[in-house]
Structure formats: C-alpha cells, structure tokens
Coordinates of C-alpha atoms and ligand atoms in Angstrom, one line a residue:
M1 CA 12.1 9.5 3.9
N2 CA 10.3 10.2 0.7
I3 CA 9.2 6.4 -0.1
V4 CA 7.3 4.3 -2.2
L5 CA 6.5 1.0 -1.1
L6 CA 6.3 -1.7 -3.8
G7 CA 4.4 -5.2 -3.6
A8 CA 1.5 -7.0 -4.6
P9 CA -1.3 -6.8 -2.4
G10 CA -0.4 -8.6 0.7
A11 CA 3.2 -8.1 0.2
G12 CA 3.0 -6.5 3.8
K13 CA 3.3 -2.8 2.7
G14 CA 0.1 -1.2 5.2
T15 CA 2.6 -3.5 8.4
Q16 CA 5.7 -1.8 7.2
A17 CA 4.4 1.3 6.8
A18 CA 2.4 0.9 10.4
K19 CA 5.8 0.3 11.6
L20 CA 7.7 3.1 10.7
V21 CA 4.7 5.4 11.2
E22 CA 5.1 3.7 14.7
E23 CA 8.8 4.7 15.5
F24 CA 9.4 8.2 12.5
G25 CA 6.2 9.2 13.0
T26 CA 6.6 10.0 9.1
P27 CA 2.8 10.7 7.6
H28 CA 1.2 7.1 5.9
I29 CA -0.8 7.6 2.3
S30 CA -2.7 4.5 1.5
T31 CA -4.0 5.3 -1.4
G32 CA -6.3 2.0 -0.6
D33 CA -7.3 3.4 2.9
M34 CA -8.7 6.7 1.5
L35 CA -10.7 5.4 -1.2
R36 CA -12.0 2.6 1.8
A37 CA -12.6 5.7 3.6
A38 CA -14.7 8.0 1.0
V39 CA -16.8 4.6 0.4
K40 CA -17.5 4.2 4.1
A41 CA -18.6 7.6 4.0
G42 CA -20.2 7.7 1.1
T43 CA -18.8 10.7 -1.0
E44 CA -18.8 11.0 -4.5
L45 CA -15.5 9.8 -4.6
G46 CA -15.7 6.8 -2.5
K47 CA -19.2 6.0 -5.6
K48 CA -16.9 6.7 -7.7
A49 CA -14.5 3.6 -6.5
K50 CA -16.4 1.3 -5.1
S51 CA -17.1 -1.0 -8.1
F52 CA -13.8 -1.1 -9.2
M53 CA -12.6 -1.9 -5.4
D54 CA -15.0 -5.0 -5.3
A55 CA -14.1 -6.2 -8.4
G56 CA -10.1 -5.7 -7.5
D57 CA -9.6 -3.5 -10.6
L58 CA -7.8 -0.3 -10.2
V59 CA -9.6 3.1 -9.9
P60 CA -8.8 5.3 -12.8
D61 CA -5.7 6.9 -12.7
D62 CA -7.2 10.6 -12.9
V63 CA -9.2 10.4 -9.7
I64 CA -6.3 8.8 -7.5
I65 CA -3.7 10.7 -9.0
G66 CA -5.5 13.6 -8.0
L67 CA -6.3 12.3 -4.8
V68 CA -3.1 12.0 -4.1
T69 CA -2.0 15.4 -5.4
E70 CA -4.4 16.7 -2.9
R71 CA -3.0 14.8 -0.2
L72 CA 1.2 15.7 -1.2
G73 CA 0.1 19.4 -0.9
E74 CA -0.8 19.3 2.5
P75 CA 2.0 20.7 5.2
D76 CA 2.5 17.2 7.0
T77 CA 4.5 15.6 4.1
E78 CA 7.0 18.4 4.2
K79 CA 9.2 16.2 6.9
G80 CA 8.4 13.0 5.1
F81 CA 5.6 10.3 3.3
I82 CA 5.0 6.7 2.9
L83 CA 3.4 6.4 -0.2
D84 CA 1.4 3.0 0.0
G85 CA -0.2 1.4 -2.6
F86 CA 0.6 4.1 -5.1
P87 CA 1.9 4.0 -7.3
R88 CA 0.2 1.5 -9.5
T89 CA 0.6 2.4 -13.0
S90 CA 3.2 3.6 -14.9
A91 CA 1.1 6.7 -15.6
Q92 CA 1.0 7.2 -12.0
A93 CA 4.5 6.7 -11.7
V94 CA 5.3 9.7 -14.2
A95 CA 2.5 11.8 -12.4
L96 CA 4.4 11.4 -9.4
D97 CA 7.3 12.2 -10.6
A98 CA 6.4 15.5 -12.2
E99 CA 4.8 16.3 -8.6
L100 CA 7.9 15.9 -6.7
S101 CA 9.6 17.4 -9.1
K102 CA 7.2 20.0 -8.8
L103 CA 7.6 20.5 -5.1
G104 CA 11.2 20.0 -5.0
R105 CA 10.6 16.8 -2.9
P106 CA 12.7 13.8 -4.5
L107 CA 11.9 10.0 -3.8
S108 CA 14.6 8.9 -0.9
A109 CA 13.5 4.8 -2.3
A110 CA 11.0 2.7 -3.9
L111 CA 10.8 -0.4 -1.5
L112 CA 9.8 -3.8 -2.9
I113 CA 8.4 -6.2 -0.5
D114 CA 9.1 -9.4 -2.5
V115 CA 6.6 -11.7 -1.5
D116 CA 5.5 -14.8 -3.2
S117 CA 1.5 -15.3 -5.3
E118 CA 0.2 -18.1 -3.5
V119 CA 2.1 -16.5 -0.8
I120 CA 0.0 -14.3 -0.9
V121 CA -3.1 -15.7 -1.6
K122 CA -3.3 -17.6 2.1
R123 CA -2.2 -14.6 3.4
L124 CA -5.0 -12.3 1.9
T125 CA -8.0 -15.3 2.1
S126 CA -7.0 -15.2 6.0
R127 CA -6.5 -11.3 6.7
R128 CA -9.2 -9.5 9.5
M129 CA -8.6 -5.9 9.4
C130 CA -9.5 -3.7 12.7
K131 CA -12.8 -1.9 12.4
D132 CA -11.4 1.0 15.1
C133 CA -7.8 1.1 15.2
G134 CA -6.7 -0.5 11.6
F135 CA -4.5 -3.3 13.0
I136 CA -3.8 -6.0 10.3
G137 CA -4.2 -9.9 12.0
S138 CA -5.5 -12.9 10.8
E139 CA -8.5 -14.8 11.5
A140 CA -6.6 -16.2 14.7
N141 CA -6.8 -12.7 16.1
E142 CA -10.6 -12.7 17.4
Q143 CA -10.5 -9.8 18.3
C144 CA -7.7 -6.6 17.8
P145 CA -4.5 -7.8 19.5
K146 CA -3.8 -4.1 20.0
C147 CA -7.0 -2.2 21.3
G148 CA -9.3 -5.3 21.6
G149 CA -11.7 -3.4 18.4
E150 CA -13.8 -6.0 16.4
M151 CA -11.8 -7.4 13.8
Y152 CA -13.3 -7.7 10.2
Q153 CA -12.7 -8.9 6.3
R154 CA -12.3 -6.5 3.5
D155 CA -15.0 -7.5 1.1
D156 CA -11.6 -8.2 -1.8
D157 CA -10.1 -10.4 0.2
N158 CA -11.8 -13.2 -0.8
E159 CA -9.9 -15.6 -3.7
A160 CA -11.7 -15.0 -6.3
T161 CA -10.6 -10.5 -6.1
V162 CA -7.7 -11.7 -4.5
R163 CA -6.1 -13.6 -7.7
N164 CA -8.0 -10.5 -10.0
R165 CA -5.7 -8.4 -8.0
L166 CA -2.7 -10.4 -8.9
D167 CA -3.2 -10.8 -12.0
V168 CA -3.9 -6.8 -11.9
Y169 CA -0.8 -6.3 -10.2
E170 CA 1.5 -8.7 -12.5
K171 CA -0.1 -6.5 -15.5
S172 CA -0.1 -3.2 -14.2
T173 CA 1.9 -2.7 -11.2
S174 CA 5.1 -5.2 -11.3
P175 CA 6.6 -2.8 -14.4
L176 CA 7.2 0.0 -12.1
I177 CA 9.8 -2.6 -10.5
D178 CA 12.2 -1.9 -13.7
Y179 CA 11.1 1.8 -14.1
Y180 CA 12.4 2.3 -10.3
R181 CA 15.3 0.5 -10.9
G182 CA 16.4 2.9 -13.8
C183 CA 16.3 5.5 -11.8
D184 CA 18.2 3.4 -9.2
L185 CA 16.1 3.9 -6.6
L186 CA 15.0 0.3 -5.8
V187 CA 15.5 -1.6 -2.7
S188 CA 14.1 -5.3 -2.3
I189 CA 13.5 -7.3 0.5
D190 CA 12.1 -10.8 0.8
G191 CA 8.8 -10.1 2.7
D192 CA 7.9 -14.0 3.6
R193 CA 8.9 -13.3 6.5
D194 CA 8.2 -12.4 10.7
P195 CA 7.2 -9.0 10.1
N196 CA 9.6 -8.0 12.7
V197 CA 12.3 -9.2 10.7
V198 CA 11.4 -8.3 7.8
Y199 CA 11.1 -4.8 9.8
A200 CA 14.4 -5.2 10.6
D201 CA 15.6 -6.0 6.5
V202 CA 13.5 -2.3 6.1
K203 CA 15.5 -0.4 8.1
K204 CA 18.4 -1.7 7.0
A205 CA 17.6 -0.9 3.2
L206 CA 16.2 2.4 3.7
E207 CA 19.5 3.4 5.8
L208 CA 17.4 4.3 9.1
Ligands
AMP301 P1 -4.9 -1.5 -1.4 O1 -5.7 -1.6 -0.1 O2 -4.1 -1.0 -1.4 O3 -4.9 -3.2 -1.2 O4 -6.6 -1.3 -2.7 C1 -7.3 -1.7 -2.4 C2 -8.4 -1.2 -4.2 O5 -8.4 0.1 -4.0 C3 -7.7 -1.4 -5.2 O6 -7.8 -3.4 -5.1 C4 -8.1 -1.0 -6.2 O7 -8.9 -0.9 -6.9 C5 -7.9 0.3 -4.9 N1 -6.9 1.2 -5.4 C6 -6.1 1.6 -4.6 N2 -5.0 2.6 -4.5 C7 -4.6 1.9 -6.4 C8 -4.1 3.5 -6.5 N3 -3.0 3.4 -6.8 N4 -4.8 2.6 -8.5 C9 -5.7 2.4 -8.6 N5 -6.7 1.8 -7.6 C10 -6.4 1.5 -6.4

C-alpha cells in the first residue's frame, strides 16, 4: 500500500496510521512527527521549523519536500508507505508525484478522513500524547494506557493555534482533495466516529 492520508489536523490521521502500522507493518511517514523529533534534537531543521510550527503555519515547501524525498529513498518504503501530513500544498503534491514516478512506485490511494471543524477544535484542545510511545489520547488519560508513560499536550494544540491550523488547512491543503479526485485516487470516510469503527471503514476503503 502506497497511501496518502488527507484530512484536517486532528481528523485522526495519526490514530488510523498507527492502527495500519500495527496490523500491516507498513512504514508510517509523519512529517509532523519528523519535525517534532528535529525540534527536540535541536537540529538545523528543527531550528528552522520551530517558529512555523508554534504559530500553526506551514514549514516552507523546499524544506519539507527534501525531508520526505530523503525518507522515501530508504529501503523500508519499497514494500509500501503511509504518508501522514504530507502533502499539504499543491507544490508538495506535484513534487511527490514526480518523486514517486521516478521511483516507479505510484500512489494506490489518497484517503480523506473527513471531520467537521468544530469537532476538531474540541478534539485537539483536549488531545494529549504519550512522551514515550507517541500514543494519541485525551485529557482523560492521566497516564498512557498503552505503556504507562507520561502524557503531554503539544505546544500547537492550544485553541488560537488550532484555529490558525484549520485556516491553513482550508486554504492550502483542502484543494488537494480535488487534485486527488481528479487523479481518481480519492477515497473518503466519515472520521467523526469511534476510531475502531473508522478503522473498519479505512480497511474497506483501501480494500485491505
Ligand atoms: P502535524 O503533526 O501533521 O499536525 O504537523 C505539525 C506541524 O508541522 C504543522 O502545523 C506544520 O507547522 C508542520 N508540518 C507538518 N507537515 C508539514 C507539511 N507537509 N508541510 C508544511 N509544514 C508541515
């Protein structure tokens, strides 16, 4: 499976990707996770990206395209990949097409997880992540239910930044829905349900 996960921040892309990874072992390429790791490690990339991320704005295309191109060159992606949070602009989608055609590994689907924006604001401002294993939970989880690790709130999950991220999504990323529809790759599911119910639909939509 060579897939792109589309959907607003907080739609559940990371949660569904984690379930696919658990069942199928396909490499999960989350640009947000890669950037957060770079910020934490204090690399040049992290220093460049941090101010954009804190504001909920997009990191410049050339930076992110370079990062994903490099990752797709690693051998584990030959058996498939799940792109999560990339592409987010038309320029990124075009660059991805060019890279995948160079590699001879076309996309099999672009899966849109569709959730209303007010539901997203509530979800993201109450979202908590595990410091150790990355589990995505909510403020109801004092400790990680998966590994017992400490839960924290992402810097960009405050309401003002969340609203900006949703605006950025509407302006820059949502046009990709039509782009992938035009390529006959778009499949869409309702993401405003229990994650396990959504996952059953994800597998149906991807014919897994
Ligand atoms: P995410 O975890 O996918 O919500 O990403 C967190 C933040 O990382 C975003 O708000 C952006 O600042 C940055 N980011 C992640 N992926 C991309 C991308 N494909 N293009 C530009 N910026 C990105």
